[in-house]
Backbone as ProteinMPNN parsed JSONL, in Angstrom:
{"seq_chain_A": "MNDPLPGTSVLRCNEKHLHAIQDIFNEAILHTTALYEESPRSKAMIAEWFAEKKQIAIPVFGVEQQGILVGFATWGSFRPYPAYSKTAEHSVYIASEYQRRGFGRLLLETIIREATAHQLHLLVAGIDSTNEASIALHRHVGFTHAGTIQEAGYKFKRWLDLEFWQRVL", "coords_chain_A": {"N_chain_A": [[-2.979, -1.292, -0.02], [-5.705, 0.523, 0.587], [-7.685, 2.734, 2.64], [-10.879, 4.053, 3.726], [-10.424, 6.247, 5.484], [-9.36, 9.524, 5.175], [-6.256, 10.193, 3.652], [-5.012, 7.954, 4.678], [-3.335, 4.842, 4.735], [-2.962, 1.314, 4.678], [-0.242, -0.818, 4.933], [2.44, -3.129, 4.089], [5.028, -3.341, 6.309], [8.474, -2.363, 6.052], [12.091, -2.301, 6.186], [12.534, 0.468, 6.324], [10.628, 1.402, 8.058], [11.37, 0.767, 10.615], [12.44, 2.5, 12.584], [10.249, 4.106, 13.329], [8.557, 2.1, 14.267], [10.067, 1.223, 16.439], [9.934, 3.542, 18.043], [7.149, 3.604, 18.614], [6.783, 1.142, 19.925], [8.475, 1.626, 22.195], [7.313, 3.853, 23.404], [4.926, 2.674, 24.284], [5.969, 0.748, 26.029], [7.256, 2.336, 28.005], [5.217, 3.989, 29.001], [2.73, 2.76, 29.266], [0.565, -0.065, 30.057], [0.33, -1.776, 28.008], [2.304, -3.437, 27.108], [4.001, -5.784, 28.984], [6.619, -5.055, 29.723], [9.609, -3.384, 30.791], [11.934, -2.116, 29.962], [13.169, -0.087, 27.343], [13.202, -0.999, 23.849], [16.035, -1.654, 21.928], [17.582, -0.371, 18.904], [18.881, -2.489, 17.624], [17.518, -4.684, 18.719], [14.952, -4.317, 17.63], [15.516, -4.565, 14.919], [16.359, -7.228, 14.839], [14.005, -8.532, 15.694], [12.289, -7.831, 13.556], [13.655, -9.037, 11.394], [13.394, -11.736, 12.104], [10.607, -12.065, 11.876], [10.357, -11.637, 9.114], [11.892, -13.763, 8.122], [10.343, -16.012, 8.782], [8.092, -15.522, 7.373], [5.997, -13.957, 8.426], [3.885, -11.323, 8.265], [4.344, -7.802, 8.943], [2.244, -5.293, 9.484], [1.553, -1.895, 8.72], [0.069, 1.285, 9.488], [-0.347, 4.215, 7.835], [-0.634, 7.695, 8.185], [-1.017, 10.306, 6.189], [1.582, 9.782, 5.19], [3.06, 9.241, 7.501], [4.071, 6.729, 9.694], [1.867, 5.509, 11.94], [1.062, 3.406, 13.421], [1.275, -0.163, 14.016], [0.966, -3.682, 13.332], [1.033, -7.223, 13.999], [1.544, -10.787, 14.132], [2.404, -13.658, 16.129], [3.808, -16.801, 17.127], [1.693, -18.628, 19.276], [2.346, -20.548, 21.205], [5.379, -22.488, 21.313], [4.991, -25.125, 20.135], [4.15, -27.939, 18.087], [1.335, -28.599, 18.105], [0.089, -26.184, 18.47], [0.284, -24.819, 16.099], [-1.6, -23.62, 14.438], [-2.636, -21.56, 15.848], [-2.332, -18.213, 16.798], [-0.837, -15.41, 18.466], [-1.628, -12.087, 18.436], [-0.612, -8.624, 17.916], [-1.305, -5.187, 18.273], [-0.354, -1.913, 17.877], [-0.617, 1.523, 18.429], [0.537, 4.794, 17.961], [0.393, 7.124, 20.651], [-0.754, 9.697, 20.171], [-2.359, 9.248, 18.025], [-4.336, 7.502, 18.669], [-7.653, 6.099, 19.084], [-8.87, 6.801, 16.688], [-9.606, 5.078, 14.774], [-7.537, 3.688, 13.572], [-6.452, 1.431, 14.874], [-8.531, -0.431, 14.523], [-8.475, -0.699, 11.721], [-5.983, -1.977, 11.4], [-6.335, -4.295, 12.965], [-8.458, -5.574, 11.633], [-7.115, -6.072, 9.235], [-5.151, -7.868, 10.144], [-6.814, -10.008, 10.887], [-7.913, -10.755, 8.359], [-5.518, -11.464, 6.974], [-4.404, -13.452, 8.624], [-6.342, -15.394, 8.349], [-6.035, -15.927, 5.619], [-3.524, -17.075, 5.785], [-4.155, -19.472, 6.767], [-4.544, -19.779, 9.504], [-6.159, -20.794, 12.503], [-7.056, -19.779, 14.958], [-7.027, -16.685, 16.624], [-5.392, -14.992, 19.224], [-5.489, -12.604, 21.829], [-3.585, -11.004, 24.235], [-4.437, -8.918, 26.759], [-4.064, -6.17, 28.863], [-6.071, -5.874, 31.741], [-7.034, -3.348, 32.337], [-7.065, -1.964, 30.002], [-9.286, -0.616, 28.425], [-9.986, 0.405, 25.91], [-8.697, -1.284, 24.04], [-9.889, -3.726, 24.698], [-12.566, -3.139, 24.052], [-12.297, -2.706, 21.294], [-11.482, -5.276, 20.394], [-13.7, -6.797, 21.145], [-15.594, -5.6, 19.48], [-14.858, -6.503, 16.944], [-15.457, -9.178, 17.055], [-14.113, -10.82, 18.919], [-13.957, -12.903, 21.81], [-14.052, -13.066, 25.39], [-11.701, -15.087, 26.957], [-10.567, -15.717, 29.351], [-8.948, -14.723, 32.45], [-5.846, -13.99, 33.855], [-4.978, -13.488, 36.998], [-3.018, -10.953, 38.504], [-0.761, -11.283, 36.794], [1.372, -9.817, 35.906], [3.791, -7.299, 36.934], [4.096, -3.964, 37.167], [4.846, -0.495, 37.116], [4.668, -0.286, 39.859], [2.513, -1.861, 40.639], [0.239, -4.683, 40.623], [-0.757, -6.471, 37.725], [-3.527, -7.557, 35.854], [-4.0, -9.994, 33.374], [-5.9, -10.319, 30.568], [-7.232, -12.716, 28.347], [-8.296, -12.802, 25.048], [-10.131, -14.175, 22.341], [-10.548, -15.254, 18.927], [-12.092, -17.374, 16.737], [-11.219, -18.214, 13.511]], "CA_chain_A": [[-4.26, -1.398, 0.624], [-6.173, 1.829, 1.013], [-8.849, 2.744, 3.522], [-11.666, 5.282, 3.565], [-9.949, 7.387, 6.263], [-8.576, 10.366, 4.268], [-4.816, 10.262, 3.849], [-4.589, 6.793, 5.405], [-3.126, 3.6, 4.0], [-2.417, 0.16, 5.385], [0.814, -1.358, 4.09], [3.384, -4.048, 4.707], [6.21, -2.603, 6.767], [9.8, -2.809, 5.649], [13.161, -1.776, 7.052], [12.456, 1.93, 6.516], [9.662, 1.704, 9.114], [11.821, 0.271, 11.898], [12.62, 3.568, 13.578], [8.913, 4.46, 13.811], [8.098, 0.944, 15.054], [10.795, 1.292, 17.729], [9.355, 4.641, 18.827], [5.817, 3.202, 19.061], [7.01, 0.131, 20.971], [9.071, 2.185, 23.396], [6.298, 4.674, 24.055], [4.029, 1.753, 24.982], [6.713, 0.132, 27.131], [7.575, 3.297, 29.058], [4.111, 4.784, 29.504], [1.443, 2.038, 29.346], [0.629, -1.48, 30.401], [0.069, -2.575, 26.787], [3.373, -4.434, 27.117], [4.51, -6.011, 30.359], [8.057, -4.87, 29.668], [10.007, -2.161, 31.461], [13.09, -1.506, 29.318], [12.975, 0.195, 25.936], [13.862, -1.884, 22.887], [17.092, -0.994, 21.171], [17.536, -0.47, 17.453], [19.312, -3.858, 17.282], [16.421, -5.589, 19.086], [13.885, -4.146, 16.652], [15.994, -5.14, 13.662], [16.339, -8.691, 14.989], [12.579, -8.891, 15.735], [11.764, -7.709, 12.194], [14.317, -10.064, 10.567], [12.764, -13.023, 12.452], [9.279, -12.056, 11.237], [10.567, -11.76, 7.67], [12.401, -15.113, 7.857], [9.27, -17.016, 8.893], [6.994, -15.026, 6.511], [4.874, -13.349, 9.179], [3.903, -9.897, 7.902], [4.157, -6.709, 9.895], [1.465, -4.278, 8.793], [1.558, -0.564, 9.288], [-0.921, 2.231, 9.021], [0.224, 5.554, 7.676], [-1.499, 8.848, 8.055], [-0.282, 11.304, 5.427], [2.987, 9.413, 5.061], [3.702, 8.971, 8.8], [3.662, 5.47, 10.304], [1.253, 5.833, 13.219], [0.777, 2.178, 14.135], [1.646, -1.392, 13.332], [0.364, -4.918, 13.901], [1.59, -8.468, 13.504], [1.225, -11.918, 15.008], [3.495, -14.584, 16.377], [3.427, -18.098, 17.683], [1.076, -18.609, 20.598], [3.295, -21.38, 21.945], [6.297, -23.062, 20.327], [4.795, -26.566, 19.997], [3.405, -28.22, 16.853], [-0.113, -28.616, 18.268], [-0.369, -24.804, 18.463], [0.725, -24.191, 14.858], [-2.703, -22.868, 13.804], [-3.034, -20.536, 16.796], [-1.36, -17.116, 16.839], [-1.124, -14.262, 19.305], [-1.378, -10.884, 17.645], [-0.348, -7.37, 18.603], [-1.647, -3.975, 17.556], [0.127, -0.755, 18.614], [-0.854, 2.805, 17.779], [1.165, 5.924, 18.694], [-0.618, 7.706, 21.537], [-1.459, 10.868, 19.611], [-3.248, 8.809, 16.923], [-5.279, 6.508, 19.158], [-9.094, 6.37, 19.072], [-9.24, 7.393, 15.402], [-9.941, 3.997, 13.843], [-6.336, 3.033, 13.029], [-6.346, 0.097, 15.449], [-9.522, -1.267, 13.846], [-7.942, -1.018, 10.376], [-4.915, -2.941, 11.523], [-6.863, -5.569, 13.475], [-9.187, -6.198, 10.53], [-6.095, -6.561, 8.323], [-4.581, -9.073, 10.754], [-7.799, -11.08, 10.779], [-7.932, -11.218, 6.954], [-4.263, -12.104, 6.602], [-4.27, -14.692, 9.394], [-7.238, -16.325, 7.691], [-5.366, -16.302, 4.38], [-2.393, -17.934, 6.176], [-4.797, -20.697, 7.275], [-4.556, -19.879, 10.955], [-7.496, -21.172, 13.005], [-7.444, -19.028, 16.139], [-6.214, -15.543, 17.045], [-5.455, -14.735, 20.669], [-4.943, -11.324, 22.271], [-3.333, -10.826, 25.657], [-4.716, -7.499, 26.949], [-4.145, -5.746, 30.254], [-7.476, -5.735, 32.089], [-7.432, -1.938, 32.414], [-7.006, -1.372, 28.657], [-10.67, -0.65, 27.987], [-10.069, 0.684, 24.476], [-8.314, -2.504, 23.309], [-10.938, -4.708, 24.964], [-13.726, -2.737, 23.239], [-11.957, -2.963, 19.885], [-11.51, -6.722, 20.146], [-15.095, -7.217, 21.241], [-16.289, -5.06, 18.307], [-14.565, -7.301, 15.734], [-15.839, -10.572, 17.222], [-13.339, -11.59, 19.896], [-14.654, -13.188, 23.078], [-13.181, -13.19, 26.565], [-11.384, -16.485, 27.185], [-10.103, -15.901, 30.712], [-8.082, -13.705, 33.043], [-4.818, -14.436, 34.788], [-4.858, -12.462, 38.013], [-1.669, -10.566, 38.928], [0.194, -11.93, 35.916], [2.531, -8.954, 35.728], [4.002, -6.244, 37.927], [4.671, -2.814, 36.483], [4.397, 0.761, 37.702], [4.459, -0.541, 41.278], [1.215, -2.496, 40.913], [-0.03, -5.949, 39.969], [-1.549, -6.33, 36.523], [-4.302, -8.734, 35.433], [-3.906, -10.192, 31.935], [-7.049, -10.965, 29.969], [-7.067, -13.33, 27.023], [-9.449, -12.707, 24.149], [-9.894, -15.065, 21.226], [-11.488, -15.311, 17.812], [-11.913, -18.478, 15.789], [-11.268, -17.655, 12.164]], "C_chain_A": [[-4.66, -0.018, 1.122], [-7.427, 1.697, 1.861], [-9.603, 4.038, 3.366], [-11.221, 6.456, 4.44], [-9.043, 8.24, 5.367], [-7.084, 10.382, 4.638], [-4.232, 9.041, 4.559], [-4.384, 5.609, 4.487], [-2.554, 2.548, 4.93], [-1.419, -0.499, 4.448], [1.626, -2.414, 4.826], [4.639, -3.258, 5.051], [7.467, -3.208, 6.177], [10.832, -2.122, 6.537], [13.083, -0.283, 7.278], [11.502, 2.313, 7.626], [10.189, 1.349, 10.516], [11.998, 1.337, 12.962], [11.259, 3.957, 14.176], [8.345, 3.34, 14.66], [8.763, 0.968, 16.434], [10.201, 2.405, 18.618], [7.99, 4.25, 19.413], [5.937, 2.149, 20.156], [7.463, 0.777, 22.276], [8.131, 3.121, 24.122], [5.347, 3.787, 24.869], [4.722, 1.116, 26.193], [6.885, 1.1, 28.298], [6.354, 3.945, 29.719], [2.781, 4.037, 29.676], [1.662, 0.618, 29.857], [0.23, -2.349, 29.21], [1.109, -3.674, 26.617], [3.856, -4.586, 28.548], [6.028, -6.067, 30.321], [8.373, -3.549, 30.324], [11.136, -1.422, 30.769], [12.813, -1.266, 27.841], [13.724, -0.796, 25.049], [14.857, -1.075, 22.082], [16.831, -1.146, 19.664], [17.882, -1.904, 16.997], [18.187, -4.863, 17.594], [15.288, -5.526, 18.078], [14.281, -4.755, 15.322], [15.961, -6.656, 13.705], [14.883, -9.22, 14.984], [11.993, -8.888, 14.315], [12.361, -8.781, 11.279], [13.698, -11.446, 10.834], [11.385, -13.129, 11.808], [9.405, -12.322, 9.743], [10.991, -13.191, 7.309], [11.293, -16.159, 7.891], [7.982, -16.563, 8.204], [5.772, -14.601, 7.3], [4.936, -11.85, 8.861], [3.789, -8.98, 9.115], [3.452, -5.621, 9.077], [1.572, -2.951, 9.498], [0.407, 0.245, 8.775], [-0.254, 3.595, 8.991], [-0.868, 6.578, 7.535], [-0.667, 9.941, 7.419], [1.223, 11.062, 5.439], [3.736, 9.119, 6.341], [3.172, 7.651, 9.333], [3.153, 5.758, 11.705], [0.889, 4.581, 14.018], [1.214, 0.97, 13.337], [0.997, -2.591, 14.039], [1.028, -6.133, 13.249], [1.067, -9.599, 14.38], [2.475, -12.755, 15.184], [2.935, -15.868, 16.927], [2.79, -17.934, 19.055], [1.958, -19.377, 21.598], [4.132, -22.158, 20.946], [6.199, -24.596, 20.182], [3.921, -26.823, 18.784], [1.888, -28.178, 17.008], [-0.731, -27.196, 18.239], [-0.102, -24.096, 17.127], [-0.362, -23.386, 14.154], [-3.294, -21.806, 14.724], [-1.948, -19.467, 16.864], [-1.811, -16.052, 17.819], [-0.734, -13.02, 18.525], [-1.16, -9.664, 18.539], [-0.731, -6.215, 17.697], [-1.177, -2.799, 18.429], [-0.073, 0.516, 17.776], [-0.169, 3.886, 18.629], [0.072, 6.672, 19.439], [-1.397, 8.847, 20.923], [-2.406, 10.508, 18.473], [-4.28, 7.785, 17.398], [-6.706, 7.028, 19.11], [-9.525, 7.133, 17.816], [-9.597, 6.344, 14.364], [-8.744, 3.255, 13.253], [-6.149, 1.61, 13.577], [-7.303, -0.874, 14.802], [-9.033, -1.661, 12.455], [-6.895, -2.113, 10.458], [-5.425, -4.306, 12.005], [-7.665, -6.283, 12.394], [-8.236, -6.755, 9.476], [-5.473, -7.857, 8.847], [-5.541, -10.249, 10.624], [-7.843, -11.638, 9.354], [-6.662, -11.997, 6.599], [-4.037, -13.408, 7.361], [-5.166, -15.768, 8.795], [-6.607, -16.819, 6.402], [-4.177, -17.227, 4.617], [-2.866, -19.241, 6.809], [-4.601, -20.894, 8.768], [-5.987, -20.176, 11.369], [-7.974, -20.258, 14.129], [-6.47, -17.866, 16.36], [-6.474, -15.286, 18.524], [-4.837, -13.352, 20.915], [-4.762, -11.37, 23.763], [-3.451, -9.343, 25.944], [-4.76, -7.195, 28.449], [-5.611, -5.433, 30.591], [-7.967, -4.287, 32.207], [-7.465, -1.25, 31.041], [-8.388, -1.489, 27.997], [-10.815, -0.434, 26.488], [-9.745, -0.58, 23.654], [-9.36, -3.584, 23.518], [-12.162, -4.394, 24.1], [-13.48, -3.0, 21.768], [-12.06, -4.444, 19.569], [-12.941, -7.251, 20.194], [-15.848, -6.809, 19.969], [-16.047, -5.912, 17.058], [-14.712, -8.809, 15.989], [-14.992, -11.425, 18.135], [-14.193, -11.8, 21.14], [-13.628, -13.378, 24.178], [-12.967, -14.677, 26.851], [-10.88, -16.776, 28.593], [-9.17, -14.796, 31.148], [-7.101, -14.382, 33.979], [-4.591, -13.286, 35.749], [-3.395, -12.216, 38.379], [-0.565, -11.265, 38.119], [1.48, -11.126, 35.755], [2.614, -7.908, 36.81], [4.728, -5.121, 37.226], [4.073, -1.549, 37.103], [3.953, 0.583, 39.168], [3.051, -1.078, 41.594], [1.095, -3.803, 40.132], [-0.981, -5.735, 38.822], [-2.25, -7.659, 36.193], [-4.285, -8.815, 33.9], [-5.144, -10.951, 31.452], [-6.666, -11.569, 28.635], [-8.391, -13.252, 26.29], [-9.134, -13.53, 22.905], [-10.945, -14.91, 20.133], [-11.113, -16.482, 16.93], [-12.125, -17.893, 14.393], [-12.087, -18.517, 11.209]], "O_chain_A": [[-3.999, 0.54, 1.997], [-8.132, 0.689, 1.809], [-9.033, 5.033, 2.918], [-11.615, 7.586, 4.155], [-8.051, 7.729, 4.848], [-6.721, 10.563, 5.8], [-3.082, 9.077, 4.998], [-5.168, 5.391, 3.563], [-1.776, 2.843, 5.838], [-1.729, -0.717, 3.277], [1.507, -2.568, 6.041], [5.231, -2.597, 4.198], [7.521, -4.394, 5.849], [10.489, -1.45, 7.51], [13.521, 0.201, 8.322], [11.551, 3.446, 8.104], [9.506, 1.611, 11.505], [11.727, 1.086, 14.136], [11.137, 4.118, 15.391], [7.708, 3.607, 15.68], [8.111, 0.76, 17.456], [9.998, 2.202, 19.815], [7.712, 4.534, 20.578], [5.278, 2.245, 21.191], [6.9, 0.507, 23.336], [8.153, 3.177, 25.351], [5.006, 4.114, 26.006], [4.117, 0.97, 27.255], [6.683, 0.724, 29.452], [6.436, 4.399, 30.86], [1.812, 4.61, 30.175], [2.792, 0.173, 30.058], [-0.157, -3.506, 29.374], [0.82, -4.725, 26.045], [4.09, -3.593, 29.237], [6.642, -7.008, 30.825], [7.508, -2.677, 30.412], [11.289, -0.216, 30.965], [12.279, -2.141, 27.159], [14.745, -1.357, 25.446], [14.568, 0.029, 21.62], [15.989, -1.931, 19.228], [17.246, -2.448, 16.094], [17.942, -5.784, 16.815], [14.724, -6.556, 17.708], [13.46, -5.395, 14.665], [15.58, -7.301, 12.728], [14.585, -10.228, 14.344], [11.292, -9.821, 13.922], [11.643, -9.37, 10.471], [13.501, -12.23, 9.906], [11.037, -14.173, 11.255], [8.663, -13.124, 9.177], [10.517, -13.76, 6.326], [11.312, -17.1, 7.099], [6.917, -17.14, 8.42], [4.64, -14.856, 6.889], [5.933, -11.192, 9.159], [3.224, -9.334, 10.149], [4.001, -5.103, 8.104], [1.671, -2.888, 10.724], [-0.171, -0.072, 7.736], [0.32, 4.058, 9.976], [-1.878, 6.365, 6.865], [0.276, 10.448, 8.027], [2.023, 11.971, 5.66], [4.92, 8.782, 6.298], [1.959, 7.463, 9.42], [3.915, 6.201, 12.565], [0.454, 4.684, 15.166], [1.489, 1.061, 12.14], [0.55, -2.502, 15.182], [1.51, -6.075, 12.117], [0.24, -9.379, 15.265], [3.469, -12.58, 14.48], [1.733, -15.997, 17.161], [3.292, -17.187, 19.895], [2.259, -18.891, 22.688], [3.661, -22.462, 19.849], [7.222, -25.277, 20.116], [3.042, -26.019, 18.475], [1.209, -27.741, 16.078], [-1.931, -27.042, 18.008], [-0.252, -22.877, 17.046], [-0.039, -22.53, 13.33], [-4.331, -21.219, 14.416], [-0.766, -19.792, 16.978], [-3.007, -15.815, 17.99], [0.381, -12.928, 18.012], [-1.472, -9.669, 19.73], [-0.504, -6.265, 16.488], [-1.564, -2.705, 19.593], [0.255, 0.565, 16.59], [-0.282, 3.89, 19.855], [-1.037, 6.838, 18.931], [-2.604, 8.949, 21.141], [-3.169, 11.353, 18.006], [-5.03, 7.254, 16.578], [-6.942, 8.236, 19.095], [-10.412, 7.985, 17.861], [-9.86, 6.673, 13.207], [-8.923, 2.29, 12.51], [-5.743, 0.703, 12.85], [-6.942, -2.024, 14.551], [-9.16, -2.817, 12.053], [-6.918, -3.065, 9.678], [-4.993, -5.346, 11.507], [-7.552, -7.502, 12.26], [-8.514, -7.798, 8.883], [-5.291, -8.817, 8.099], [-5.127, -11.359, 10.29], [-7.815, -12.854, 9.163], [-6.733, -13.065, 5.991], [-3.528, -14.372, 6.789], [-4.779, -16.935, 8.744], [-6.643, -18.017, 6.12], [-3.85, -18.058, 3.77], [-2.062, -20.017, 7.323], [-4.503, -22.023, 9.248], [-6.925, -19.837, 10.648], [-9.17, -19.989, 14.24], [-5.253, -18.038, 16.292], [-7.606, -15.352, 19.002], [-3.829, -12.978, 20.315], [-5.685, -11.737, 24.491], [-2.649, -8.562, 25.431], [-5.427, -7.899, 29.208], [-6.305, -4.794, 29.801], [-9.171, -4.031, 32.179], [-7.85, -0.086, 30.939], [-8.618, -2.338, 27.136], [-11.687, -1.036, 25.861], [-10.443, -0.895, 22.69], [-9.686, -4.299, 22.57], [-12.73, -5.295, 23.483], [-14.375, -3.474, 21.068], [-12.671, -4.822, 18.569], [-13.332, -8.068, 19.36], [-16.647, -7.584, 19.444], [-16.93, -6.03, 16.209], [-14.168, -9.622, 15.243], [-15.133, -12.648, 18.132], [-15.042, -10.973, 21.473], [-12.495, -13.792, 23.936], [-13.929, -15.437, 26.972], [-10.774, -17.936, 28.992], [-8.664, -14.028, 30.329], [-7.472, -15.233, 34.788], [-4.076, -12.236, 35.366], [-2.624, -13.162, 38.543], [0.415, -11.764, 38.671], [2.546, -11.687, 35.5], [1.642, -7.651, 37.521], [5.847, -5.3, 36.745], [2.928, -1.55, 37.555], [3.003, 1.213, 39.633], [2.48, -0.798, 42.648], [1.762, -4.001, 39.117], [-1.903, -4.925, 38.912], [-1.645, -8.73, 36.249], [-4.527, -7.819, 33.217], [-5.399, -12.079, 31.874], [-5.872, -10.999, 27.886], [-9.449, -13.584, 26.824], [-7.985, -13.573, 22.466], [-12.075, -14.491, 20.385], [-9.988, -16.584, 16.439], [-13.091, -17.171, 14.144], [-12.223, -18.178, 10.033]]}, "name": "protein", "num_of_chains": 1, "seq": "MNDPLPGTSVLRCNEKHLHAIQDIFNEAILHTTALYEESPRSKAMIAEWFAEKKQIAIPVFGVEQQGILVGFATWGSFRPYPAYSKTAEHSVYIASEYQRRGFGRLLLETIIREATAHQLHLLVAGIDSTNEASIALHRHVGFTHAGTIQEAGYKFKRWLDLEFWQRVL"}
């Protein structure tokens, strides 16, 4: 899958991408509120996460800029009950030095296409209320605000509000 951004391609990630995925995850964990986690993910945790995705046939997409993986996206179960089987929560992560260049949009549009092809009905995004770039991106591709959970998380010595955004496919 190629894109008009010069030197950029969207691809399905494989095991060779796990180190870059780990770096991107851990940068977000340690320096942002994109993930309400505090401890970096180990190599073993990333390998297990990827193996689980592979086992249940949920793709992990990456975006490469001149051969370097600069971001990735995937989805997972919204809740582990049969009635939610057509609803998925997705994630898009871009390395900080590559943000605001259109890579997140490429990945989110890929997730929307693929989730539709997998016959999902609804995509949900959980976004920290201060993450204006992610909120703007989701709004731009047709997501609507579904609600906010006040003080859902605590990180960096402050309470965090979690917004939910949704798009019916």
